Amino acid sequence: MIKQVSVFLENKKGRLSEALEILHKNDINLRSLTIAETTDYGILRLIPNKPEQAAEKLKEAGFVVNQTKVLAIEVNDSPGSMLTVIKGLSMSDIDIEYSYCCLPVHEHKVVIILKVSDSEKAIELLRQSSCAKLIEAEAFA
Amino acid sequence: MYWNKRIETMSRDELMYIQNERLQKMLRRIYHNVPFYRSQFQSVDLAPEDITEISDLSKLPFTTKQDLRDSYPYGLFAAPLSEIVRIHASSGTTGKPTVVGYTREDISNWAELCARAFVAAGADSNSVVQVSYGYGLFTGGLGIHYGAEKLGASVIPMSGGNTERQIMLMKDFHSTLLACTPSYAIYLAEAIEQYGIDPGEIKLKSGIFGAEPWSENMRKKIEERLHISAHDIYGLSEIMGPGVAIECQCKNGMHIWEDHFLPEIIDPNTLEPLPYGAPGELVFTTLTKEGIPVLRYRTRDLSVLHKEVCECGRTHVRMERVSGRSDDMLIIRGVNVFPSQIESVLMEFGNVEPHYLLIVTREGTLDNLEIQIELSEELFSDRISNLEELERKIKQKIHSVLQISAKIRLVEPKSIPRSEGKAKRVIDKRNLQGE
C-alpha cells in the first residue's frame, strides 16, 4: 500500500499552483497528480515521494488535507494487461472506487493506482496474480 | 373611504386621550395578571400608577421575542384559557414557537382593524376577497379572513399554494382583491401570463401584500402585471397579526391603528426613544389586547414614523416601509431565518466551530439562499461522492429545520472573511431598498 495525499481545492484561480509551490519549496517530488472535480471544487490527489511531509506542509499552509492508503500495481505496458487485473478484482466482488496512472518504476511497465472497496482482499488476490505486481512505498521514495 | 371614519380621522389630541386611558387599564391588567410583567415593573421600582402619561412609558423595560419564548406556552397570557378563543403560533424556527392567544374581544378588534385595512386598500362589501395567505397557526390567513368577513366582502379562503387552482378560481369567482405575500403575487402574475389567460378575465382591482420585505420596484411590477393597486400591510403575531398597519390610497407609509397600538421608535443601540422622522427600531405596546398584551415589544423591524395628517384624511401615524432588521434575522421566502439556526445544524455535522456565510440573492422574485461552509479535515474525504453526500445531508437537515431549500457550497478553510469581533454571517444581495 502507498499513501495518497488528497487536497480540497476550491475552483479558484491560482489554488493549484499555490499547492504545488509549497511542494516545490519543500523539495517534494510527485509520482502522480490527478484532479477529481465538481463545478465548485476539486479534489487534488497526489502520490508524493514524501507523503507525510507533503501533507504536513500543505496543512500548515491552510489546505484541507487527508491521507489515504491506495494500491499501486505494476502491469505490462501492453494491451489487455489492465483488463486482466480489473476482471480479477471484479470477479472477487472488489469494487474500484477510483483509479489513475502513475509514473513507471521499471522500463516497459506501467504503474496503476487503485482505490478499492476491500484492500486486504485485493492485496491477497494480486499477490497470487502473475500479471500484476504490487508496488510498495519504498519504490517511490 | 373609511371603515370607521370617526376613529380613523380623529384629532391627535383625542387619539392621545384614548391611548392614555387604555394604557392605564392595560398596565394594570398585565401587572396583576402576568408575573413576568409584575417583576418587570419591580425591576425599575415602579407601579402602574406611576405611569401617568404616555411619555412615562419609556421608564418601563422592553419585552423581547426571547421573553415570549421563555414563557412558552402560556406564561405571558393575561387572560385565563377559559376566555381564550384562539391560539396562534409563530414559525418557531429556533426550538419552541412563540405562542399568542386571543380572547373573543381580541378577535373582534382584529377583524375591525383588518376591515379598516381592506377599506383603505379600496375594498367594500361588494368585493370578492381571495385570501392566499396560509391558514393555520400562522396569523396571516385567519387574521385577514375575519376582517374581510366583517367588511361584508365575499371571502374565498384559498390558503397558499396550488397556483393553477388559485388562478382558475380567481377567474371564475371574479376575485377583486388578492391577499398574499408579495412574492406569491408576482408568481401568480407570471403564471397567469404563462397560461395565456386574457387579462380581461381577471377582475382583480387591488391587493394587500405583506409578511415579507418588499420594495417599491416590486410594487410597480405587481401593479403593472396584475393591473391592480398594491398595498403594503404590516403586522406581527406578537402584536396581533396582519392589520397592525396598512397603506391607504396615498401609499405614503402605513397607518398604524393608534387606538389599539402605541408605537415608538428607539435607537437599537442606546435603546433611547427617538422623535418622529428619525429612523430606528419599531417598538409596540398593545392598548386593548386581553389575551396576550405586550409592553414595549421590540419588533427588530427598522422604520420611521411620521405623524403629519395624511392626504387621505387619516390622522393615525404612518410608518415607512420596513427597511431592514436590527438583529441578524433574515426573512427568506417569508420564513424567518436566524444564522444561529444554521450554525446549530452545522454543529451536528461535527463542526465544533463552523465558519459559514449565508448569501441571499433574489432571482426574479424568488429568494435564493446559498450557504458557504468551510470544510474541515474531519469532514473532508478523498472521494467526491462522500463530499456530495455531505452536502446533500446538510441540505436536507437545513430544509427540515427551516423549511427552505438552500444551496450548500463547500469552501476552503479561511476563505470566508473574518472581521474583528463578530463574524459576518450574512450577505444579503437582495437590495430591497434600492432596487
Coordinates of C-alpha atoms in Angstrom, one line a residue:
Chain A
M1 CA 0.0 0.0 0.0
I2 CA 1.1 3.5 -0.7
K3 CA 0.0 6.8 0.7
Q4 CA -2.0 9.2 -1.4
V5 CA -2.4 12.8 -0.2
S6 CA -5.7 14.4 -1.1
V7 CA -6.2 18.1 -1.0
F8 CA -9.5 20.0 -1.2
L9 CA -9.3 22.8 -3.7
E10 CA -11.9 25.4 -4.5
N11 CA -12.3 26.2 -8.1
K12 CA -10.4 29.5 -7.7
K13 CA -7.6 30.9 -9.8
G14 CA -4.2 30.1 -8.6
R15 CA -5.1 27.5 -5.9
L16 CA -3.4 24.6 -7.7
S17 CA -0.2 26.5 -8.3
E18 CA -0.2 27.6 -4.6
A19 CA -0.4 24.0 -3.5
L20 CA 2.3 22.9 -6.0
E21 CA 4.5 25.8 -4.9
I22 CA 4.5 24.5 -1.3
L23 CA 5.6 21.1 -2.5
H24 CA 8.3 22.6 -4.7
K25 CA 9.7 24.7 -1.8
N26 CA 10.0 21.6 0.3
D27 CA 11.7 19.6 -2.4
I28 CA 8.9 17.1 -2.7
N29 CA 8.6 15.2 -6.0
L30 CA 5.4 13.9 -7.4
R31 CA 4.9 10.5 -9.0
S32 CA 1.3 11.3 -9.9
L33 CA -1.2 14.0 -9.9
T34 CA -4.9 13.9 -10.7
I35 CA -7.9 16.1 -10.0
A36 CA -11.4 14.9 -9.5
E37 CA -13.7 17.9 -10.0
T38 CA -17.2 19.2 -9.5
T39 CA -18.5 22.6 -10.5
D40 CA -17.5 24.2 -7.2
Y41 CA -14.4 22.4 -6.1
G42 CA -12.0 19.6 -6.8
I43 CA -10.0 17.0 -5.0
L44 CA -6.4 17.0 -5.9
R45 CA -4.9 13.5 -5.5
L46 CA -1.1 13.3 -5.2
I47 CA 1.4 10.5 -4.9
P48 CA 4.4 12.4 -3.5
N49 CA 7.8 10.8 -2.7
K50 CA 7.4 12.1 0.9
P51 CA 3.7 11.8 1.7
E52 CA 3.9 12.6 5.4
Q53 CA 5.9 15.8 4.8
A54 CA 3.8 16.8 1.9
A55 CA 0.6 16.5 4.0
E56 CA 2.2 18.4 6.9
K57 CA 3.4 21.3 4.8
L58 CA 0.1 21.6 2.9
K59 CA -1.8 21.6 6.2
E60 CA 0.5 24.3 7.6
A61 CA -0.4 26.4 4.6
G62 CA -4.1 26.1 5.4
F63 CA -5.2 23.4 3.0
V64 CA -7.6 20.7 4.0
V65 CA -5.7 17.5 3.5
N66 CA -6.2 13.8 4.1
Q67 CA -4.1 10.8 3.6
T68 CA -5.5 7.7 2.1
K69 CA -3.9 4.3 1.5
V70 CA -4.2 3.1 -2.0
L71 CA -2.8 0.2 -4.0
A72 CA -0.1 0.7 -6.6
I73 CA 0.2 -2.1 -9.1
E74 CA 2.7 -2.7 -11.9
V75 CA 1.5 -4.2 -15.1
N76 CA 2.9 -4.7 -18.5
D77 CA 2.8 -1.8 -21.0
S78 CA 0.7 -3.9 -23.4
P79 CA -3.0 -4.1 -24.5
G80 CA -5.2 -6.0 -22.1
S81 CA -2.9 -6.1 -19.1
M82 CA -5.1 -3.7 -17.1
L83 CA -8.2 -5.6 -18.2
T84 CA -6.9 -8.8 -16.7
V85 CA -6.3 -7.2 -13.3
I86 CA -9.7 -5.4 -13.2
K87 CA -11.5 -8.5 -14.2
G88 CA -9.9 -10.5 -11.5
L89 CA -10.9 -7.9 -8.9
S90 CA -14.4 -7.7 -10.2
M91 CA -14.9 -11.4 -10.1
S92 CA -13.9 -11.4 -6.5
D93 CA -16.5 -8.7 -5.8
I94 CA -14.0 -6.0 -5.1
D95 CA -15.2 -2.6 -6.3
I96 CA -13.0 0.1 -7.7
E97 CA -13.7 3.5 -6.2
Y98 CA -11.2 5.3 -8.4
S99 CA -8.1 4.7 -10.4
Y100 CA -5.4 6.6 -12.2
C101 CA -1.9 6.2 -13.7
C102 CA 1.4 6.9 -12.1
L103 CA 5.0 7.3 -13.4
P104 CA 6.5 3.9 -14.0
V105 CA 9.2 2.4 -11.8
H106 CA 10.6 -0.1 -14.3
E107 CA 11.0 0.0 -18.1
H108 CA 8.1 -1.4 -20.2
K109 CA 5.9 -1.4 -17.1
V110 CA 3.0 0.8 -16.1
V111 CA 2.0 1.7 -12.6
I112 CA -1.7 2.0 -11.8
I113 CA -3.1 3.5 -8.6
L114 CA -6.3 1.8 -7.4
K115 CA -8.6 2.7 -4.6
V116 CA -10.7 -0.4 -3.9
S117 CA -13.6 -1.3 -1.6
D118 CA -11.6 -4.1 0.2
S119 CA -7.8 -3.5 0.1
E120 CA -6.9 -6.6 2.1
K121 CA -8.8 -8.9 -0.2
A122 CA -7.4 -7.1 -3.2
I123 CA -3.8 -7.5 -1.9
E124 CA -4.3 -11.2 -1.3
L125 CA -5.6 -11.6 -4.8
L126 CA -2.9 -9.5 -6.5
R127 CA -0.1 -11.4 -4.7
Q128 CA -1.2 -14.5 -6.5
S129 CA -1.5 -12.8 -9.8
S130 CA 1.1 -13.4 -12.4
C131 CA 0.3 -10.3 -14.5
A132 CA 0.3 -7.7 -11.8
K133 CA 2.8 -6.8 -9.1
L134 CA 2.2 -4.7 -6.0
I135 CA 4.5 -1.8 -5.6
E136 CA 5.4 -0.7 -2.1
A137 CA 6.0 2.9 -0.9
E138 CA 9.8 2.5 -1.0
A139 CA 9.7 2.3 -4.8
F140 CA 8.6 6.0 -4.8
A141 CA 10.8 7.4 -2.0
Chain B
M1 CA -63.4 55.9 2.1
Y2 CA -63.1 54.7 5.7
W3 CA -64.4 51.8 7.6
N4 CA -64.6 53.8 10.9
K5 CA -64.4 57.4 9.9
R6 CA -64.7 58.9 13.4
I7 CA -61.7 56.9 14.7
E8 CA -59.6 56.9 11.6
T9 CA -59.7 60.7 11.3
M10 CA -59.9 61.8 14.9
S11 CA -57.6 64.5 16.1
R12 CA -54.2 63.7 17.6
D13 CA -55.3 65.1 20.9
E14 CA -58.4 62.9 21.0
L15 CA -56.3 59.9 20.0
M16 CA -53.8 60.5 22.7
Y17 CA -56.6 60.8 25.3
I18 CA -57.9 57.4 24.3
Q19 CA -54.4 56.0 24.2
N20 CA -53.6 57.2 27.7
E21 CA -56.8 55.9 29.1
R22 CA -56.4 52.5 27.5
L23 CA -52.7 52.3 28.5
Q24 CA -53.6 52.7 32.2
K25 CA -56.0 49.9 32.0
M26 CA -53.6 47.7 30.1
L27 CA -50.8 48.3 32.5
R28 CA -52.9 47.3 35.5
R29 CA -54.1 44.2 33.6
I30 CA -50.6 42.9 33.0
Y31 CA -49.3 44.0 36.4
H32 CA -51.9 42.0 38.1
N33 CA -52.3 39.0 35.7
V34 CA -48.8 38.3 34.5
P35 CA -46.0 37.6 36.9
F36 CA -43.4 38.4 34.3
Y37 CA -44.6 42.0 33.9
R38 CA -45.0 42.5 37.6
S39 CA -41.3 41.7 38.0
Q40 CA -40.5 43.9 35.1
F41 CA -42.2 46.8 36.9
Q42 CA -40.5 45.9 40.1
S43 CA -37.1 45.8 38.4
V44 CA -37.4 49.5 37.8
D45 CA -39.2 50.2 41.1
L46 CA -42.4 51.3 39.5
A47 CA -46.1 50.5 39.8
P48 CA -48.8 51.0 37.1
E49 CA -49.9 54.2 39.0
D50 CA -46.5 55.8 38.4
I51 CA -47.2 55.8 34.6
T52 CA -49.5 58.8 34.3
E53 CA -48.9 59.8 30.7
I54 CA -47.7 58.2 27.6
S55 CA -44.2 59.7 27.8
D56 CA -43.7 57.9 31.1
L57 CA -43.8 54.6 29.2
S58 CA -40.1 54.9 28.4
K59 CA -39.3 54.3 32.1
L60 CA -40.5 50.7 31.7
P61 CA -38.4 47.8 30.3
F62 CA -38.8 46.3 26.9
T63 CA -40.2 42.9 26.0
T64 CA -38.4 40.7 23.5
K65 CA -39.1 37.7 21.5
Q66 CA -36.9 35.7 23.9
D67 CA -39.2 36.7 26.7
L68 CA -42.1 35.2 24.8
R69 CA -40.1 32.0 24.1
D70 CA -39.1 31.8 27.7
S71 CA -42.7 32.0 28.7
Y72 CA -43.7 29.1 26.4
P73 CA -46.5 28.3 26.0
Y74 CA -48.9 30.4 28.2
G75 CA -46.6 32.3 30.6
L76 CA -47.5 35.8 29.2
F77 CA -51.2 35.2 28.8
A78 CA -53.2 37.8 30.8
A79 CA -56.5 36.0 30.4
P80 CA -57.5 32.5 31.7
L81 CA -57.7 29.8 29.0
S82 CA -61.5 29.8 29.5
E83 CA -61.5 33.3 27.9
I84 CA -59.0 32.4 25.2
V85 CA -60.9 31.5 22.0
R86 CA -58.0 31.2 19.5
I87 CA -54.3 30.3 19.7
H88 CA -51.7 31.1 17.0
A89 CA -48.0 30.4 17.0
S90 CA -45.1 31.8 15.1
S91 CA -43.0 29.6 12.8
G92 CA -40.9 28.7 15.8
T93 CA -37.8 28.2 13.9
T94 CA -35.4 28.1 16.9
G95 CA -36.9 25.3 19.0
K96 CA -40.1 26.5 20.7
P97 CA -42.5 28.6 18.8
T98 CA -43.9 31.9 20.2
V99 CA -47.5 31.4 21.2
V100 CA -50.2 34.0 21.3
G101 CA -53.8 33.8 22.5
Y102 CA -56.8 35.8 21.6
T103 CA -60.0 36.5 23.6
R104 CA -63.3 37.0 21.8
E105 CA -62.8 40.7 22.2
D106 CA -59.3 40.4 20.7
I107 CA -60.6 38.6 17.6
S108 CA -63.3 41.2 17.2
N109 CA -60.8 44.1 17.4
W110 CA -58.5 42.3 15.0
A111 CA -61.4 41.9 12.5
E112 CA -62.2 45.6 12.9
L113 CA -58.6 46.6 12.2
C114 CA -58.4 44.3 9.2
A115 CA -61.7 45.7 7.9
R116 CA -60.2 49.2 8.1
A117 CA -57.2 47.9 6.2
F118 CA -59.5 46.5 3.4
V119 CA -61.3 49.7 3.0
A120 CA -58.1 51.7 3.0
A121 CA -57.0 49.4 0.1
G122 CA -60.2 50.2 -1.8
A123 CA -62.4 47.2 -0.9
D124 CA -66.1 47.3 0.2
S125 CA -68.9 44.8 0.8
N126 CA -69.1 44.1 -2.9
S127 CA -65.5 42.9 -3.0
V128 CA -64.6 39.3 -3.6
V129 CA -61.5 38.7 -1.4
Q130 CA -59.2 35.8 -2.3
V131 CA -57.1 35.0 0.8
S132 CA -54.0 33.3 -0.4
Y133 CA -52.1 33.6 2.9
G134 CA -51.6 30.3 4.7
Y135 CA -54.4 29.4 7.1
G136 CA -53.4 27.6 10.3
L137 CA -51.1 28.6 13.1
F138 CA -49.8 31.4 11.0
T139 CA -51.8 34.6 11.7
G140 CA -51.9 35.6 8.0
G141 CA -54.8 33.6 6.7
L142 CA -57.4 33.7 9.5
G143 CA -56.5 37.3 10.5
I144 CA -57.3 38.7 7.1
H145 CA -60.2 36.3 6.7
Y146 CA -62.1 37.7 9.7
G147 CA -61.5 41.3 8.6
A148 CA -62.9 40.6 5.1
E149 CA -66.0 38.9 6.6
K150 CA -66.5 41.8 9.0
L151 CA -66.3 44.1 6.0
G152 CA -69.1 42.1 4.4
A153 CA -67.0 41.0 1.4
S154 CA -67.3 37.6 -0.1
V155 CA -64.3 35.7 1.2
I156 CA -62.5 32.9 -0.7
P157 CA -60.4 31.1 1.9
M158 CA -57.9 29.7 -0.6
S159 CA -54.8 29.5 1.6
G160 CA -51.4 29.3 -0.1
G161 CA -50.1 27.2 -2.9
N162 CA -51.9 25.3 -5.7
T163 CA -51.3 28.0 -8.2
E164 CA -53.4 26.6 -11.1
R165 CA -56.4 26.3 -8.9
Q166 CA -55.8 29.8 -7.4
I167 CA -55.9 31.2 -10.9
M168 CA -58.9 29.2 -12.0
L169 CA -61.0 30.4 -9.0
M170 CA -59.7 33.9 -9.3
K171 CA -61.0 34.0 -12.9
D172 CA -64.3 32.1 -12.3
F173 CA -65.2 33.7 -8.9
H174 CA -64.3 37.2 -10.2
S175 CA -62.0 37.9 -7.2
T176 CA -61.5 41.6 -6.9
L177 CA -58.9 41.7 -4.1
L178 CA -55.9 39.4 -3.5
A179 CA -54.2 39.0 -0.2
C180 CA -50.9 37.1 -0.1
T181 CA -47.2 37.6 0.2
P182 CA -45.8 40.0 -2.5
S183 CA -43.5 37.3 -3.9
Y184 CA -46.5 35.0 -4.4
A185 CA -48.4 37.8 -6.1
I186 CA -45.6 38.1 -8.7
Y187 CA -45.6 34.3 -9.0
L188 CA -49.3 34.3 -9.7
A189 CA -48.9 37.2 -12.2
E190 CA -46.3 35.2 -14.1
A191 CA -48.4 32.0 -14.0
I192 CA -51.4 34.0 -15.4
E193 CA -49.3 35.1 -18.3
Q194 CA -47.9 31.6 -18.8
Y195 CA -51.4 30.1 -19.0
G196 CA -52.2 32.7 -21.7
I197 CA -55.2 34.0 -19.8
D198 CA -56.7 37.1 -21.2
P199 CA -56.1 39.9 -18.6
G200 CA -59.7 41.0 -19.1
E201 CA -60.8 37.7 -17.5
I202 CA -59.1 38.6 -14.2
K203 CA -61.2 41.1 -12.3
L204 CA -58.7 42.0 -9.6
K205 CA -58.7 45.7 -8.6
S206 CA -56.4 45.7 -5.6
G207 CA -54.2 43.6 -3.3
I208 CA -52.9 43.7 0.2
F209 CA -49.4 42.2 0.5
G210 CA -47.2 41.6 3.5
A211 CA -45.4 39.1 5.8
E212 CA -42.1 39.6 4.0
P213 CA -40.0 42.6 2.9
W214 CA -40.6 44.0 -0.5
S215 CA -39.6 47.1 -2.5
E216 CA -41.2 49.9 -4.4
N217 CA -39.9 48.3 -7.5
M218 CA -41.8 45.1 -6.7
R219 CA -44.9 47.1 -6.1
K220 CA -44.6 48.6 -9.6
K221 CA -44.1 45.1 -11.1
I222 CA -47.1 43.7 -9.2
E223 CA -49.3 46.7 -10.1
E224 CA -48.3 46.6 -13.8
R225 CA -48.6 42.8 -14.2
L226 CA -51.8 42.3 -12.3
H227 CA -53.3 45.7 -13.2
I228 CA -54.2 46.4 -9.6
S229 CA -53.4 48.8 -6.8
A230 CA -50.9 47.1 -4.4
H231 CA -51.0 47.9 -0.7
D232 CA -48.4 47.1 1.9
I233 CA -49.8 45.6 5.1
Y234 CA -47.8 45.2 8.3
G235 CA -48.3 43.0 11.3
L236 CA -46.7 40.5 13.6
S237 CA -48.3 37.8 15.7
E238 CA -46.8 39.1 18.9
I239 CA -48.7 42.4 18.5
M240 CA -51.8 40.9 16.7
G241 CA -51.1 39.6 13.2
P242 CA -51.7 41.3 9.9
G243 CA -53.6 44.6 10.1
V244 CA -51.4 46.5 12.7
A245 CA -50.8 49.0 9.9
I246 CA -51.9 49.4 6.3
E247 CA -51.2 51.6 3.3
C248 CA -54.0 53.8 2.2
Q249 CA -54.5 55.0 -1.4
C250 CA -51.8 57.7 -0.9
K251 CA -49.2 55.0 -0.5
N252 CA -47.2 57.3 1.7
G253 CA -46.4 54.9 4.6
M254 CA -48.7 52.6 6.5
H255 CA -51.2 53.9 9.1
I256 CA -50.7 52.3 12.4
W257 CA -54.0 52.0 14.2
E258 CA -53.1 54.0 17.2
D259 CA -56.3 53.5 19.1
H260 CA -55.1 49.9 19.6
F261 CA -51.3 50.1 19.4
L262 CA -48.8 52.6 20.8
P263 CA -45.8 52.7 18.5
E264 CA -42.3 54.0 19.5
I265 CA -39.1 54.3 17.5
I266 CA -36.0 53.6 19.5
D267 CA -32.3 53.6 18.8
P268 CA -31.5 49.9 18.8
N269 CA -28.1 50.5 20.3
T270 CA -28.8 53.0 23.1
L271 CA -32.5 51.9 23.4
E272 CA -33.4 55.6 23.8
P273 CA -36.7 56.7 22.2
L274 CA -36.3 58.7 19.0
P275 CA -38.5 61.6 17.7
Y276 CA -40.9 61.3 14.8
G277 CA -39.0 61.3 11.5
A278 CA -35.9 59.6 12.9
P279 CA -35.0 56.1 11.6
G280 CA -34.9 53.4 14.3
E281 CA -36.4 50.2 15.6
L282 CA -40.2 49.9 15.9
V283 CA -41.5 49.1 19.4
F284 CA -45.1 48.4 20.2
T285 CA -47.3 48.5 23.2
T286 CA -50.7 47.0 22.8
L287 CA -53.5 49.0 24.2
T288 CA -56.6 46.8 24.0
K289 CA -55.2 43.2 23.8
E290 CA -56.6 41.0 26.5
G291 CA -55.2 37.5 25.7
I292 CA -51.5 38.5 25.4
P293 CA -50.9 42.2 25.8
V294 CA -47.3 43.2 25.3
L295 CA -45.4 46.1 26.8
R296 CA -42.8 47.9 24.7
Y297 CA -42.3 44.9 22.4
R298 CA -39.1 45.2 20.3
T299 CA -40.0 44.2 16.8
R300 CA -36.5 44.4 15.5
D301 CA -38.0 46.0 12.3
L302 CA -36.4 49.2 11.2
S303 CA -38.7 52.0 10.1
V304 CA -39.5 55.7 10.5
L305 CA -42.7 57.2 12.0
H306 CA -44.5 60.3 10.6
K307 CA -47.3 62.0 12.4
E308 CA -48.4 64.6 9.9
V309 CA -52.0 64.1 8.8
C310 CA -52.2 62.1 5.6
E311 CA -53.8 63.4 2.5
C312 CA -56.4 60.6 2.8
G313 CA -57.6 62.4 6.0
R314 CA -56.4 59.6 8.4
T315 CA -54.7 61.0 11.4
H316 CA -53.1 57.8 12.6
V317 CA -49.3 57.8 12.5
R318 CA -47.6 56.4 9.3
M319 CA -44.7 54.0 9.4
E320 CA -42.4 53.8 6.4
R321 CA -41.8 50.5 4.6
V322 CA -39.7 48.3 6.9
S323 CA -36.1 48.9 5.7
G324 CA -34.4 46.1 7.5
R325 CA -33.8 44.4 10.8
S326 CA -31.9 45.5 13.9
D327 CA -30.8 41.9 14.5
D328 CA -29.4 39.3 12.2
M329 CA -32.7 37.7 11.3
L330 CA -33.3 37.2 7.6
I331 CA -36.7 36.7 6.0
I332 CA -36.3 34.4 3.1
R333 CA -39.4 33.4 1.1
G334 CA -41.5 34.5 4.1
V335 CA -39.6 32.3 6.5
N336 CA -37.7 33.8 9.5
V337 CA -34.1 32.6 9.4
F338 CA -31.5 33.2 12.1
P339 CA -27.9 32.4 11.3
S340 CA -27.7 30.7 14.7
Q341 CA -30.1 28.0 13.4
I342 CA -27.8 27.3 10.5
E343 CA -24.9 27.2 12.9
S344 CA -26.6 24.6 15.2
V345 CA -27.3 22.4 12.1
L346 CA -23.6 22.6 11.1
M347 CA -22.5 21.7 14.6
E348 CA -24.4 18.4 14.2
F349 CA -22.1 17.6 11.4
G350 CA -19.1 17.6 13.6
N351 CA -18.1 21.1 13.1
V352 CA -17.2 22.4 16.5
E353 CA -16.8 26.0 15.4
P354 CA -18.4 26.2 12.0
H355 CA -17.4 29.0 9.7
Y356 CA -20.1 29.7 7.3
L357 CA -21.6 32.5 5.3
L358 CA -25.2 33.0 4.2
I359 CA -25.6 34.6 0.8
V360 CA -29.2 35.7 -0.1
T361 CA -30.0 36.7 -3.6
R362 CA -33.2 37.3 -5.4
E363 CA -33.6 35.9 -8.9
G364 CA -36.6 37.4 -10.5
T365 CA -38.9 37.3 -7.4
L366 CA -37.6 34.2 -5.7
D367 CA -35.2 34.4 -2.8
N368 CA -32.2 32.1 -3.0
L369 CA -30.1 31.1 -0.1
E370 CA -26.6 29.8 -0.5
I371 CA -24.7 28.5 2.5
Q372 CA -20.9 28.5 2.2
I373 CA -19.3 26.2 4.6
E374 CA -15.6 26.0 5.3
L375 CA -14.6 22.4 5.0
S376 CA -12.8 20.9 8.0
E377 CA -10.4 18.0 8.0
E378 CA -12.9 15.7 9.8
L379 CA -15.4 16.3 7.0
F380 CA -13.0 16.0 4.1
S381 CA -12.8 12.8 2.1
D382 CA -10.8 11.8 -0.9
R383 CA -14.0 10.8 -2.7
I384 CA -16.3 13.3 -4.4
S385 CA -19.3 11.1 -3.7
N386 CA -18.7 11.4 0.0
L387 CA -18.5 15.2 -0.2
E388 CA -21.6 15.3 -2.3
E389 CA -23.3 13.1 0.2
L390 CA -22.3 15.5 3.0
E391 CA -23.7 18.5 1.0
R392 CA -26.9 16.5 0.5
K393 CA -27.3 15.7 4.2
I394 CA -26.6 19.3 5.3
K395 CA -29.2 20.5 2.7
Q396 CA -31.7 18.0 3.9
K397 CA -31.2 19.0 7.6
I398 CA -31.4 22.7 6.8
H399 CA -34.6 22.0 4.9
S400 CA -36.1 20.1 7.8
V401 CA -35.3 22.8 10.3
L402 CA -36.1 25.9 8.2
Q403 CA -38.4 24.6 5.5
I404 CA -36.4 26.3 2.9
S405 CA -34.1 24.9 0.3
A406 CA -30.5 26.1 0.3
K407 CA -27.6 25.6 -2.0
I408 CA -24.7 24.2 0.0
R409 CA -21.3 25.2 -1.1
L410 CA -18.2 23.7 0.5
V411 CA -15.3 26.2 0.5
E412 CA -11.7 26.1 1.7
P413 CA -10.8 27.0 5.3
K414 CA -10.1 30.7 5.9
S415 CA -11.8 31.6 2.7
I416 CA -14.7 33.3 4.5
P417 CA -13.6 36.8 5.6
R418 CA -13.0 37.2 9.3
S419 CA -13.6 40.5 10.9
E420 CA -12.7 41.6 14.4
G421 CA -15.3 40.6 16.9
K422 CA -18.5 39.5 15.4
A423 CA -18.2 37.3 12.3
K424 CA -20.1 38.5 9.3
R425 CA -22.5 35.7 8.7
V426 CA -24.8 37.2 6.1
I427 CA -24.5 38.9 2.7
D428 CA -28.0 40.0 1.6
K429 CA -27.7 40.9 -2.0
R430 CA -31.5 41.4 -2.5
N431 CA -31.2 45.1 -2.3
L432 CA -34.7 45.5 -1.1
Q433 CA -34.5 49.2 -0.6
G434 CA -32.5 50.4 -3.6
E435 CA -33.8 48.2 -6.4

